[in-house]
XYZ file of C-alpha atoms in Angstrom:
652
model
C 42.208 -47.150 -72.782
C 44.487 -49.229 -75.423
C 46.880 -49.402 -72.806
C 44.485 -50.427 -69.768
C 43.436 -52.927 -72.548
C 47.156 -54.385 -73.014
C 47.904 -54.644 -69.423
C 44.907 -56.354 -68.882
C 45.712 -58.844 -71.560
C 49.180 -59.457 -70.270
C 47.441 -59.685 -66.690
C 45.369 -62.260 -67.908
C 48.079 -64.062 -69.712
C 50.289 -63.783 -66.657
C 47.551 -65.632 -64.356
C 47.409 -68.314 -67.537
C 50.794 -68.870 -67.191
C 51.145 -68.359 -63.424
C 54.433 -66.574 -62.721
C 55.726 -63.252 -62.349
C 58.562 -61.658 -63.290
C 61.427 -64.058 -61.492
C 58.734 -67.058 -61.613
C 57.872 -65.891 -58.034
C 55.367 -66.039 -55.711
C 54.815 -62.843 -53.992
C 53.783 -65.151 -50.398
C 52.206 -68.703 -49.273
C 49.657 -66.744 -48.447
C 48.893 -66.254 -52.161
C 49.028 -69.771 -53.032
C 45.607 -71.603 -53.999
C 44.853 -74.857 -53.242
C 44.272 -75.937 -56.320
C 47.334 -76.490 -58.599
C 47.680 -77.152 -62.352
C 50.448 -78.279 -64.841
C 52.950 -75.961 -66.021
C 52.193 -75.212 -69.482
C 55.641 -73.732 -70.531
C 57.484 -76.806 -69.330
C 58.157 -79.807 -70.959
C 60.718 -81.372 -68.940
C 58.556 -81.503 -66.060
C 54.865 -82.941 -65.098
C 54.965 -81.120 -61.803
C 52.208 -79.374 -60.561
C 52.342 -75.568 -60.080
C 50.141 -73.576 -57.571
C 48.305 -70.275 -59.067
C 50.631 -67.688 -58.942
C 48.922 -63.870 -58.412
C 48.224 -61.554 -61.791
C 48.661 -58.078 -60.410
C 51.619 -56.798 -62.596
C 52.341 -55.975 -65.886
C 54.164 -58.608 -68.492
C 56.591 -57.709 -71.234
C 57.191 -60.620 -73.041
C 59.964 -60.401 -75.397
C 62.206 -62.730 -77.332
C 60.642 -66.004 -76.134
C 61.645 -64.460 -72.855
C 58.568 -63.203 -70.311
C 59.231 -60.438 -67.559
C 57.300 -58.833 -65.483
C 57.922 -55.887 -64.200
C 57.424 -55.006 -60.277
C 57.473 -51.413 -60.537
C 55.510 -51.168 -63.857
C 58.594 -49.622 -65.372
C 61.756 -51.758 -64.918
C 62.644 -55.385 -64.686
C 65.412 -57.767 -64.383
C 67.114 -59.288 -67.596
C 70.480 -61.845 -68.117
C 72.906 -61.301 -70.462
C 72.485 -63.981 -73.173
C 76.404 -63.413 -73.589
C 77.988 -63.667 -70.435
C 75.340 -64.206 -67.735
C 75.220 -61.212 -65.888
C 71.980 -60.165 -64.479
C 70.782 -56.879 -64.613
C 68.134 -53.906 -64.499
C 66.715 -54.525 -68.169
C 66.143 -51.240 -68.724
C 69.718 -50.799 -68.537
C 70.968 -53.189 -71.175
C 72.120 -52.435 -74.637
C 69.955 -52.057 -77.958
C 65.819 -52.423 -78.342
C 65.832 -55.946 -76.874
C 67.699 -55.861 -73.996
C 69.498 -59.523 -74.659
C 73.023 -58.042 -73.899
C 74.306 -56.363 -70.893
C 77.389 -54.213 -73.192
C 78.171 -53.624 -76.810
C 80.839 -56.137 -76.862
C 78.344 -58.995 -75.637
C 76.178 -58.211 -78.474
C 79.236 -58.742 -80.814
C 80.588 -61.913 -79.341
C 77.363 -63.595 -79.393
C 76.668 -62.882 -82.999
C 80.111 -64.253 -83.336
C 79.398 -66.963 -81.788
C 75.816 -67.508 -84.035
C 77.803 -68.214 -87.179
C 79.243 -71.476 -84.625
C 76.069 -72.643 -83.609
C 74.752 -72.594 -87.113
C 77.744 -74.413 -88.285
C 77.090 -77.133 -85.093
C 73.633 -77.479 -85.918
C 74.618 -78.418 -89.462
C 76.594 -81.399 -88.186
C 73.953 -82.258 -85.456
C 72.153 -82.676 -88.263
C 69.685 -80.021 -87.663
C 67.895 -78.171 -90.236
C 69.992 -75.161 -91.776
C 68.659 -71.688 -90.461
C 68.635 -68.333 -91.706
C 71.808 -66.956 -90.453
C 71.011 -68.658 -87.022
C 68.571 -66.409 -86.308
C 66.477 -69.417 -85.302
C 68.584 -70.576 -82.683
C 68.778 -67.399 -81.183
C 64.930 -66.584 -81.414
C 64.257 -69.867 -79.467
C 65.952 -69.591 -76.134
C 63.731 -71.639 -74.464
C 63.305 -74.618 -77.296
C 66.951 -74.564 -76.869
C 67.567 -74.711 -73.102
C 64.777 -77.291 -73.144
C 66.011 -79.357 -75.257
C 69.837 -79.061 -73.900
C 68.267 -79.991 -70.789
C 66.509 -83.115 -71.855
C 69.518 -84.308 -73.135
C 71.341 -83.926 -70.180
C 68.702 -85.499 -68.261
C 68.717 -88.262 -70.931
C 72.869 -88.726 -69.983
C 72.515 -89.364 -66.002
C 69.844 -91.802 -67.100
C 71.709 -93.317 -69.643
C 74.901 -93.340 -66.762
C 72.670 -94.274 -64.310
C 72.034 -97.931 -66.355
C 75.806 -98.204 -66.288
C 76.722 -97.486 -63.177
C 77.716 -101.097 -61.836
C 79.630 -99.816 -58.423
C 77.649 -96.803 -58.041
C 76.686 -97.327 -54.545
C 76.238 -94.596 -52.307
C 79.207 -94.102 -49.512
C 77.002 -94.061 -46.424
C 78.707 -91.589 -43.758
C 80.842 -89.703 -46.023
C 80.358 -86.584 -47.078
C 83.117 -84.453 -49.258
C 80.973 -81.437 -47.935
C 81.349 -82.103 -44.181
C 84.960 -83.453 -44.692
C 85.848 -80.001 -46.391
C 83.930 -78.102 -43.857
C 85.036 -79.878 -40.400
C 88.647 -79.792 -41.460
C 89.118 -76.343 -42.928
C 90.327 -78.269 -46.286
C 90.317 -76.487 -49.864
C 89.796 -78.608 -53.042
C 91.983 -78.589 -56.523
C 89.661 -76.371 -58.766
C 87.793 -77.969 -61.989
C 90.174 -76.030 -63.851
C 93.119 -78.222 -62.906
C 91.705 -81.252 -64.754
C 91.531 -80.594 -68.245
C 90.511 -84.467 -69.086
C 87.329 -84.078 -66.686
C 83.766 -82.982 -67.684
C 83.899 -78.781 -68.372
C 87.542 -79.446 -67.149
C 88.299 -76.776 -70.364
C 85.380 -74.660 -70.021
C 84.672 -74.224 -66.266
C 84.871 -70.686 -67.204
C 84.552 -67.627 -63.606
C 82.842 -69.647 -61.888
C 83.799 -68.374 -58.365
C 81.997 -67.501 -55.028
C 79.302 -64.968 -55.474
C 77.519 -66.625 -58.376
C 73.868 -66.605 -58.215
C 72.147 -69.795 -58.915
C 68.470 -70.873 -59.006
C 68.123 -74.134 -56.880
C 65.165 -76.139 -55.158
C 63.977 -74.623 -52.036
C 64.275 -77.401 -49.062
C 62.641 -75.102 -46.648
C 59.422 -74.832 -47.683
C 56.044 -76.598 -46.916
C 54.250 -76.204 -50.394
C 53.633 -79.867 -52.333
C 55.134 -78.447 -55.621
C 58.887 -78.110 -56.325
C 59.243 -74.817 -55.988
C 63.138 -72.878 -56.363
C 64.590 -70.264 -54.851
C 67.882 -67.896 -55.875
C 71.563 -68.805 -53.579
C 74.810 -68.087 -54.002
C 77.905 -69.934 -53.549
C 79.637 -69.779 -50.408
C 82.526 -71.608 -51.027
C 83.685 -74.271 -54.326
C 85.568 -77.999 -53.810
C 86.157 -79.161 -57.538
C 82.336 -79.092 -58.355
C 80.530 -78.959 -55.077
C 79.529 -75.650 -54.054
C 78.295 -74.721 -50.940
C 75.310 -72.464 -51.133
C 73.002 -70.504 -49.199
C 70.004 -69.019 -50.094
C 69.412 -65.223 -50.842
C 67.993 -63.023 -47.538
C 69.587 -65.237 -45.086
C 72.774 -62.489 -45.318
C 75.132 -63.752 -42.208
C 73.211 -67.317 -41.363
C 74.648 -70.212 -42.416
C 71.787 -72.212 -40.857
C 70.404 -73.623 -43.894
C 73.611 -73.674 -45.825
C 73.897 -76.952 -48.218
C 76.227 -78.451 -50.343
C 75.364 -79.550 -54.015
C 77.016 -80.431 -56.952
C 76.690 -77.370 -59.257
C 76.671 -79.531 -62.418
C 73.838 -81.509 -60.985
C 70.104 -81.188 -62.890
C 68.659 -79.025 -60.509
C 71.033 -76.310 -60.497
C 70.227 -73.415 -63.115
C 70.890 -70.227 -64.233
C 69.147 -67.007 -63.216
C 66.074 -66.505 -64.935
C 65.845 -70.223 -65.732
C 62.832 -70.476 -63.876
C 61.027 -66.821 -65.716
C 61.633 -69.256 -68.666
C 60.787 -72.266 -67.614
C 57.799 -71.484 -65.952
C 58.744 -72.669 -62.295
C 57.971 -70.889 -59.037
C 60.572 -69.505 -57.356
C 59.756 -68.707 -53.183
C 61.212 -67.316 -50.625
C 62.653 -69.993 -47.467
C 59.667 -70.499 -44.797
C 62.488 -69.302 -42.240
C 62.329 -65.497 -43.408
C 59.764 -64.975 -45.901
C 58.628 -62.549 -43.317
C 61.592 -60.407 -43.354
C 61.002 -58.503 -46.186
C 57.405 -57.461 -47.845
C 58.990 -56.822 -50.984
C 61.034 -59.822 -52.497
C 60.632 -58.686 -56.056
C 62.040 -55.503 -55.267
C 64.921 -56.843 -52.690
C 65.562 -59.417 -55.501
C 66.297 -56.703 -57.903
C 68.895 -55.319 -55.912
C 70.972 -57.989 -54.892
C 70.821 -60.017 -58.403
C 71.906 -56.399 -60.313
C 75.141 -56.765 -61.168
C 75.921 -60.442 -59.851
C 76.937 -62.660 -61.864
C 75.088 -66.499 -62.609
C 75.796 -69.768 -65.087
C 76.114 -69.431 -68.347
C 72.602 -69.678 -70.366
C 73.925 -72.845 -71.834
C 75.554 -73.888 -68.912
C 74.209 -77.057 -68.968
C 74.170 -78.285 -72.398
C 78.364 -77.512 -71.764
C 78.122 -80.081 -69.212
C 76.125 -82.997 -71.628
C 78.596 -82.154 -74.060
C 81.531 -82.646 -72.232
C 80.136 -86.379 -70.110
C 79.796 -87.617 -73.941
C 82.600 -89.662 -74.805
C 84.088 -91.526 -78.083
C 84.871 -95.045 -77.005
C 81.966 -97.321 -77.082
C 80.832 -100.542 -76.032
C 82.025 -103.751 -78.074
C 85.200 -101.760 -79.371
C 88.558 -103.629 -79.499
C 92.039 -101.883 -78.314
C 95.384 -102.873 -77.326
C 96.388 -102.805 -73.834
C 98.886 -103.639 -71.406
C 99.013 -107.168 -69.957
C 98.552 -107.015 -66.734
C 100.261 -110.092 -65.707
C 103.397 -109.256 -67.748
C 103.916 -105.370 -68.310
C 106.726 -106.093 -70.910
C 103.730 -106.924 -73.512
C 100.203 -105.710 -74.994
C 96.742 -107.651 -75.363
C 93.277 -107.412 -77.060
C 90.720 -106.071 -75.650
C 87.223 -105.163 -75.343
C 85.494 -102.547 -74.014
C 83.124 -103.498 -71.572
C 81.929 -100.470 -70.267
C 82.517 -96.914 -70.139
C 81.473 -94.297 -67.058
C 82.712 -90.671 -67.025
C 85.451 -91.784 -69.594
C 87.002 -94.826 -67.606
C 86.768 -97.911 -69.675
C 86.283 -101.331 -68.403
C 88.012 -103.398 -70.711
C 88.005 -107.220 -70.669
C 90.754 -109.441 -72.021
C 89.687 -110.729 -75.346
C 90.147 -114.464 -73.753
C 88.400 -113.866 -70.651
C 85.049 -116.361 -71.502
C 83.785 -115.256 -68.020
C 84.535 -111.933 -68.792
C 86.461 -111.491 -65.467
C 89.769 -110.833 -66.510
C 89.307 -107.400 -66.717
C 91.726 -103.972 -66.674
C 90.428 -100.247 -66.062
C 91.995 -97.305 -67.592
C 90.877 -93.587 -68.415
C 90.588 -93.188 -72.256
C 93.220 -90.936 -72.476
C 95.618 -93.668 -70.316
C 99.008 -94.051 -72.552
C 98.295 -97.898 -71.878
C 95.908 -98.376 -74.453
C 96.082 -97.904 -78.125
C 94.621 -98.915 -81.562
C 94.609 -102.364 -83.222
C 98.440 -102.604 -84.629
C 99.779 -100.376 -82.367
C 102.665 -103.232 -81.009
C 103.052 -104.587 -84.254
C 104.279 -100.903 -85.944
C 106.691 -99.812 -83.107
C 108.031 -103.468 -82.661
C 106.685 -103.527 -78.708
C 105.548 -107.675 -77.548
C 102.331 -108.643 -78.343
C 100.770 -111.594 -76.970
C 98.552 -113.272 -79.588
C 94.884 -114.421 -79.086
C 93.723 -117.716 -79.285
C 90.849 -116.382 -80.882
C 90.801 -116.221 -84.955
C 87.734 -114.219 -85.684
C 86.685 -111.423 -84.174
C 83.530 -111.984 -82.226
C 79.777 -110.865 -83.406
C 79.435 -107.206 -82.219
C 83.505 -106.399 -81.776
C 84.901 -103.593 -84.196
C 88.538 -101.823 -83.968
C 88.614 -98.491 -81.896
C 89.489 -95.897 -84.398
C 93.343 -94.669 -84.077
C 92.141 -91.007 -83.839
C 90.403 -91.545 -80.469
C 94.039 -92.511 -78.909
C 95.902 -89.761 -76.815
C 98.588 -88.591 -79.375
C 102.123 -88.932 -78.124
C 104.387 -86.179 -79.241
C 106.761 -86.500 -82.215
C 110.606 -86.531 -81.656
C 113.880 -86.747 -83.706
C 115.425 -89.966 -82.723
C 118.276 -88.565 -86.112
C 120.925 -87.217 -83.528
C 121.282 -87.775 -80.158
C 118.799 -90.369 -78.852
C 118.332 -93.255 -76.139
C 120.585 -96.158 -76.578
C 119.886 -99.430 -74.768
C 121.932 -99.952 -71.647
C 121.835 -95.862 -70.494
C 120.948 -95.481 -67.077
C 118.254 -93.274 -65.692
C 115.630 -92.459 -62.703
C 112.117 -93.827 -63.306
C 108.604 -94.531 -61.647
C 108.384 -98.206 -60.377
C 105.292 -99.065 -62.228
C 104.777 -102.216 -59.339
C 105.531 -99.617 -56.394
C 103.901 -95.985 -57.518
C 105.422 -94.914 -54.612
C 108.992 -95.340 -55.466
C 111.205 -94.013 -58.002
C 114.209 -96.339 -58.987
C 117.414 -96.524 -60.487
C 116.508 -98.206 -63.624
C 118.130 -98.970 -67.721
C 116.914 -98.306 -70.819
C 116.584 -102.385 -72.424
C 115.175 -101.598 -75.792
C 114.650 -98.650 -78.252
C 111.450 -99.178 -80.037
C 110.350 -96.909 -82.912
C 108.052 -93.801 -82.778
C 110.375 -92.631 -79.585
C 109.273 -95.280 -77.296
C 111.287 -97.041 -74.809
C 111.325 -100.389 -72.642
C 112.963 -99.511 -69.133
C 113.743 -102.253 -66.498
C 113.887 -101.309 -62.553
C 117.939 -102.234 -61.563
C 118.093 -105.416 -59.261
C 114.371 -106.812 -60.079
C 114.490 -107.547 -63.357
C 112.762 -111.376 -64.416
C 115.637 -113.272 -66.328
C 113.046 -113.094 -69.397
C 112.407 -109.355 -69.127
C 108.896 -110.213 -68.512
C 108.438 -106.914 -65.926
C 109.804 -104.272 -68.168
C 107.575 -101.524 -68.931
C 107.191 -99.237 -71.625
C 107.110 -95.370 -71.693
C 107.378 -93.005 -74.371
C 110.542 -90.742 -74.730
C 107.973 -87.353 -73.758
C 106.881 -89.319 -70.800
C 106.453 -87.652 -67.243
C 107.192 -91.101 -65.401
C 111.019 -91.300 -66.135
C 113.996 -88.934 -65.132
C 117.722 -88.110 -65.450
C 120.004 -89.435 -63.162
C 120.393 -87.192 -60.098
C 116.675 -85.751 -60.084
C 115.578 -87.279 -57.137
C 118.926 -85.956 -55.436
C 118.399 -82.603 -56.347
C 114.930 -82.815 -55.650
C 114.912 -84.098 -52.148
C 113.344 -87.240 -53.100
C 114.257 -90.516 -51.860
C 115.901 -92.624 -54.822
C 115.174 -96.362 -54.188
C 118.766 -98.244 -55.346
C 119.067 -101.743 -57.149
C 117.782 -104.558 -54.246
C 120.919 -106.477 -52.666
C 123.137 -102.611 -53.820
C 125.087 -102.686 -50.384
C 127.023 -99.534 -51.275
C 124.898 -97.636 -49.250
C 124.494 -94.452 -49.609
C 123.982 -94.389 -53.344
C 125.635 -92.600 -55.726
C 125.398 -92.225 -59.081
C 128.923 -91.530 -59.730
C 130.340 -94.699 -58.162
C 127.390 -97.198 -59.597
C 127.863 -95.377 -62.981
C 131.517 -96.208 -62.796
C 130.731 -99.776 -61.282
C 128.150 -101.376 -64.162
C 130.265 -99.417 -66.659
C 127.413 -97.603 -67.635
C 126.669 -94.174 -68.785
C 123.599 -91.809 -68.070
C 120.746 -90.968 -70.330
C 121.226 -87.187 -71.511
C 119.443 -84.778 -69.454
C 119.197 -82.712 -72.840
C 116.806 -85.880 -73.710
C 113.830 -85.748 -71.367
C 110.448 -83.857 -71.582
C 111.701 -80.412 -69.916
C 107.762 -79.050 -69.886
C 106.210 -78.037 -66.809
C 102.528 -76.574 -67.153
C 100.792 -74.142 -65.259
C 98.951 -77.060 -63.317
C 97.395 -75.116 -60.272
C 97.392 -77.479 -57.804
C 98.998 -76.777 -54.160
C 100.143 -78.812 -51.320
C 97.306 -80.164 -49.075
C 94.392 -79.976 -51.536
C 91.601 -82.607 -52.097
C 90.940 -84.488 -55.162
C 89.644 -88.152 -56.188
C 92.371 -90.174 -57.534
C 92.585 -93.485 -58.943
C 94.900 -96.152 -56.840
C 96.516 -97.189 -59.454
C 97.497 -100.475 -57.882
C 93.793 -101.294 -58.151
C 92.147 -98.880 -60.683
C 88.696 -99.738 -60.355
C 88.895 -97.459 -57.274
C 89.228 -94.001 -56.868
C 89.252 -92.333 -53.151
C 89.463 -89.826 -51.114
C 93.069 -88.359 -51.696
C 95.710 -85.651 -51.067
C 98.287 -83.501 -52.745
C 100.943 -84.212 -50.464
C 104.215 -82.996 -52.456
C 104.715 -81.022 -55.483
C 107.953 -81.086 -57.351
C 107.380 -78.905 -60.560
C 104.989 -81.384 -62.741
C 105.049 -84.180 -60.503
C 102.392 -84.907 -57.667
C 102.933 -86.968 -54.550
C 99.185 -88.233 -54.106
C 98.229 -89.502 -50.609
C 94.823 -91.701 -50.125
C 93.356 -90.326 -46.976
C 92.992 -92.716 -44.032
C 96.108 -95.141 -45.524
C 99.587 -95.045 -44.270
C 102.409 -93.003 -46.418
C 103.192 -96.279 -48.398
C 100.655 -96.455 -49.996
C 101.280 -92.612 -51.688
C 101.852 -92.380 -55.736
C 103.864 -90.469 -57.648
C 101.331 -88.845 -60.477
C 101.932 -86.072 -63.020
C 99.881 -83.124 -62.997
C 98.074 -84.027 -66.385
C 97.265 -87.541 -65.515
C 94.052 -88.523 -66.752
C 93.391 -90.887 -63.166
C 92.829 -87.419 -61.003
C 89.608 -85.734 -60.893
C 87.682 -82.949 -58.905
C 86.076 -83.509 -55.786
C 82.785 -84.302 -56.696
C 83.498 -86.533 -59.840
C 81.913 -89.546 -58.824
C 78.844 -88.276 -58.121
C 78.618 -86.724 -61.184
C 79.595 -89.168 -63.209
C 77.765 -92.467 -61.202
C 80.964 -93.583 -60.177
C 81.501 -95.202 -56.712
C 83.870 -92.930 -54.271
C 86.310 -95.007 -51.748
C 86.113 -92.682 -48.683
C 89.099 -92.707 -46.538
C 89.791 -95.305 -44.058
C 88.031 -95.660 -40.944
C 89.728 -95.268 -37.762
C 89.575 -98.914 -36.703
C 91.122 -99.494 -40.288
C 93.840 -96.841 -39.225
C 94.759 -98.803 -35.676
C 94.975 -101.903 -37.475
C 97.294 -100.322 -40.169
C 100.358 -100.725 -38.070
C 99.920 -104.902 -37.261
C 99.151 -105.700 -40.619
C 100.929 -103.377 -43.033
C 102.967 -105.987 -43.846
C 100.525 -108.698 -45.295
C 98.577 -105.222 -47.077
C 101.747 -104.871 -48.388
C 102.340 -107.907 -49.696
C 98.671 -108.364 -51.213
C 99.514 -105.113 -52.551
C 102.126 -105.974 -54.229
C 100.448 -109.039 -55.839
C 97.680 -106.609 -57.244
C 100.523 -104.552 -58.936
C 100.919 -107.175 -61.338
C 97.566 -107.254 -62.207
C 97.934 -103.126 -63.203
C 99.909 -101.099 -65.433
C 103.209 -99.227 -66.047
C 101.346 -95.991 -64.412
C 100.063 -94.358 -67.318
C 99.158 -91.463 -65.002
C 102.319 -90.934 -63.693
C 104.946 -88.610 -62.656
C 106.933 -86.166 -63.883
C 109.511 -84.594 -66.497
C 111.121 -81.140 -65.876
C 114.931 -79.873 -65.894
C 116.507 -77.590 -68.301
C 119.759 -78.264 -69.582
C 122.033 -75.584 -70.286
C 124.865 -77.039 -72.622
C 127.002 -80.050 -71.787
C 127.757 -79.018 -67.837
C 125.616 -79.102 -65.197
C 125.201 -78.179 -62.022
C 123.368 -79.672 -58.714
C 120.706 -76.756 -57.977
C 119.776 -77.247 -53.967
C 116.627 -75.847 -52.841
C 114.128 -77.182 -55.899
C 112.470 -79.620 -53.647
C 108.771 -79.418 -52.924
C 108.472 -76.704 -54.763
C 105.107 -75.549 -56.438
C 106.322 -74.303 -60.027
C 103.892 -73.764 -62.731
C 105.964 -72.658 -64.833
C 109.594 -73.805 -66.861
C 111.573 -74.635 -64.434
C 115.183 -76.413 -65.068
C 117.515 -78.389 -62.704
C 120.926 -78.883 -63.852
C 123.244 -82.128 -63.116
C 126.877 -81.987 -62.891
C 128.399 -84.920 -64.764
C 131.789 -85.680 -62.871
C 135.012 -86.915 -65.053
């Protein structure tokens, strides 16, 4: 009888609280008319419909279940995700699916205690609070997160919607594949993207359904492009009717068991909730073992859209009308860590430059003055009412180098990025050795008389080359303009200007495991106008370096861009961050191409000077092996993730 008596007071609980075990209703025909607010929910005013009360509850942990068979139930992993028979899981509580999850999370306890101390939070006992309030937590991760889109949604000035472009039917009517989240370590859970791979189980809004309430059903992914994932619904097996794309760090996209905690109904598609009579049992099979997000899945992804640089903050950046110097500027505004900054002059506030935070174009206030780079002065005394110096620790950190021994000298020849053509690389001389390893390089045969176009890059940086990389890389070398000793060779324009070549031994010889591969998608910044970011291509990979073509444009307008630059980002970025997408050019944009590529061109070519010595740019690799080397055929368009050398035979 003291049992009968506990089941009925779960029973009763369960109809208070109107779920079941997975949040689910067990049909439509269940569903009463009359609906009432979810009472375990605070992120939501939605109303819920009755749900039925005819099983047992076993509420543990802040955590309910109920059980479909009286006996066993379904439980996730608060370690790694994995869902699971509960009854199966390790120790009295069932929160871990192994022995080692049990260890690593109470590992990872003594962090989240430490975190909540700097949050500010109240200290616990051991962190046994955190962990005893699932739910508080995940509610309140969430509201945060929700709090972020709103707070990018306010900021979003070009976020308009692309009308007739979609990256999921541009993927899926082409065949394409994207670059994987993973690839971009600058971009939101770019470090932490984790296994997420086909097969994971998600809980997402079902579309197909006639009931007023938002009600969710369980999918899993089909297929990922950066972070779109293309899901379909559990129990449609083989149909890809009701397939859909989504973006699976949007709001509405949760882990398993989100909605048993949560409160929300989760219901089978209209199209077969007639195929099977027992979803709570059919659910049970197909969710054992698979794998879902991460219980704090998205409080990862709030954490990682929060960035450092703030409105009204003053930095140093390149001057966009002469690259040879640096300016003060503001920040204007900052979405998914791109920073409009406007020209501390610019009354109007017109004169403006865009840059990724971690763009080696900006630094601190003093940055010119301490490595002796050009400065141009502002007319401006005082700082204005709100402005404040960005602190120096928010700046990308350039690594250290011993300029003791062997170093740059000024007049040494070498192979660089055109910073006014991304989609050249030029014969080009070191002009000036500035301190902290950075250098002033000027493109051969377009110099100004007053040096007013040379650019600077650091020692380490990907954007400049030894002389004969582009040789021994297959890559078309663009010689001095009016150079009529065509072909070009080093050898004879060494000899000519009297010159000698930068030291191969010299130049950044790193080449990461990047992960991208020829013909993958991606958003990328045009650098010759970088408020835009479109639809692009990885058309070329030589070792670090990325040949990045904007879909719909002609070849000349393809960049040069190193693997790590902060101006590429998964498919799927903008909409995540609010951030207006340029799709690719339409086809009557594509016929007219041909008749008018040379005034594009030319306008082109007036916006580079309005934009920067490439900051995301290009490439560093070669090993050098002693004093000889030797031209290694073959390297070209290859797709090396790891060290890889090129050697470069220096003739008497």
């Amino acid at each position: 009888m003291e049992n009968t008596k506990d089941l009925t007071e779960h029973t009763s609980r369960a109809e208070r609280k109107r779920r079941d075990s997975f949040g689910m209703f067990d049909g439509y025909d269940s569903c009463s008319e009359d609906t009432s607010s979810s009472s375990s929910s605070d992120e939501s005013e939605e109303e819920v419909a009755p749900l039925p009360s005819s099983l047992p509850i076993i509420k543990n942990n802040g955590q309910v279940y109920t059980y479909p068979d009286g006996k066993s139930g379904m439980a996730t992993c608060e370690m790694c995700g994995m869902v699971g028979v509960r009854d199966a899981f390790y120790s009295k509580t069932k929160r871990f699916c192994s022995v080692s999850c049990s260890r690593s999370y109470s590992s990872n306890s003594k962090k989240a205690s430490i975190l909540a101390r700097l949050q500010g939070k109240p200290p616990t006992k051991k962190a046994k609070v955190l962990q005893k309030q699932p739910l508080v937590a995940k509610l309140a991760a969430y509201a945060q997160y929700q709090a972020t889109l709103q707070n990018q949604a306010k900021t979003k000035a070009a976020a308009v919607p692309v009308e007739g472009f979609s990256w999921g039917n541009y993927i899926n009517s082409n065949s394409f594949t994207a670059a994987p989240v993973t690839c971009f370590k600058h971009a939101p859970m770019g470090m932490c993207w984790g296994d997420i791979s086909e097969g994971v189980r998600v809980e997402v809004p079902n579309t197909d359904c006639s009931l007023p309430t938002k009600v969710f059903w369980i999918a899993g992914i089909i297929k990922l492009a950066g972070y779109n994932a293309l899901l379909r619904y559990e129990g449609f097996e083989n149909d890809s009717s009701l397939d859909f794309w989504c973006n699976i760090c949007g709001s509405d996209i949760h882990p398993v068991g989100w909605c048993a905690t949560s409160g929300k109904p989760l219901v089978p598609p209209r199209t077969i909730q007639h195929k099977y009579t027992n979803w709570k049992a059919f659910l049970v099979k197909r969710l054992t073992g698979a794998k879902t997000l991460p219980p704090d899945f998205s409080q990862k992804v709030s954490e990682s859209m929060q960035y450092p640089f703030k409105t009204s903050m003053r930095v140093e950046v390149v001057d966009k009308t002469h690259l040879c110097r640096t300016r003060v500027a503001v920040v204007e505004s900052v979405i998914g860590g791109r920073l409009r900054l406007v020209y501390e002059e610019s009354e109007d506030k017109t004169d403006d430059f865009w840059c990724h935070m971690y763009s080696p174009l900006i630094h601190h206030i003093g940055w010119s003055r301490s490595i002796g780079h050009r400065f141009k002065r502002s007319d401006i005394t005082k700082k204005q009412e709100g402005h404040f110096d960005a602190p120096p620790h928010l700046f990308m950190k350039v690594k250290e180098v011993d300029a003791a021994g062997e170093w740059f000298k000024e007049g040494m020849k070498l192979e660089a990025i055109d910073p006014l053509n991304l989609s050249a690389i030029c014969v080009a001389t070191i002009r000036k050795v500035l301190a902290d390893g950075y250098l002033m390089i000027g493109i051969d045969g377009s110099e100004a008389a007053d040096g007013s176009d040379w650019f600077c890059y650091h020692a380490t940086s990907p954007s400049i080359f030894p002389v004969g990389f582009c040789e021994i890389n297959m890559i078309e070398l663009t010689p001095p303009r009016g150079y009529a000793k065509l072909p070009f060779k080093w050898f004879d324009y060494l000899r000519e200007t009297d010159s000698i070549a930068a030291p191969v031994k010299l130049f950044n010889k790193e080449v990461p495991n990047h992960g991208f591969h020829v013909g993958m998608k991606l958003e990328a910044v045009d650098l010759m106008e970088p408020r835009l970011v479109c639809v692009a291509t990885v058309t070329r990979i030589i070792h670090r370096l990325l040949r990045i073509h904007f879909d719909g444009w002609e070849d000349e307008y393809d960049q040069w861009v190193d693997c790590e630059s902060p101006d590429l980002y998964p498919v799927g970025w903008c909409q995540l961050t609010g951030y207006q997408l340029q799709p690719p050019a339409p086809q009557s944009s594509r016929d007219s191409q041909s008749s008018s590529s040379k005034q594009k061109k030319k306008a082109k070519s007036q916006q580079y000077k309005g934009h920067k010595k490439m900051t995301s740019l290009q490439l560093k690799e070669e090993l050098i092996d002693g004093e000889e080397y030797n031209f290694l055929q073959g390297a070209s368009d290859q797709e090396s993730n790891g060290s890889a050398s090129y050697y470069i035979k220096q003739e008497p």
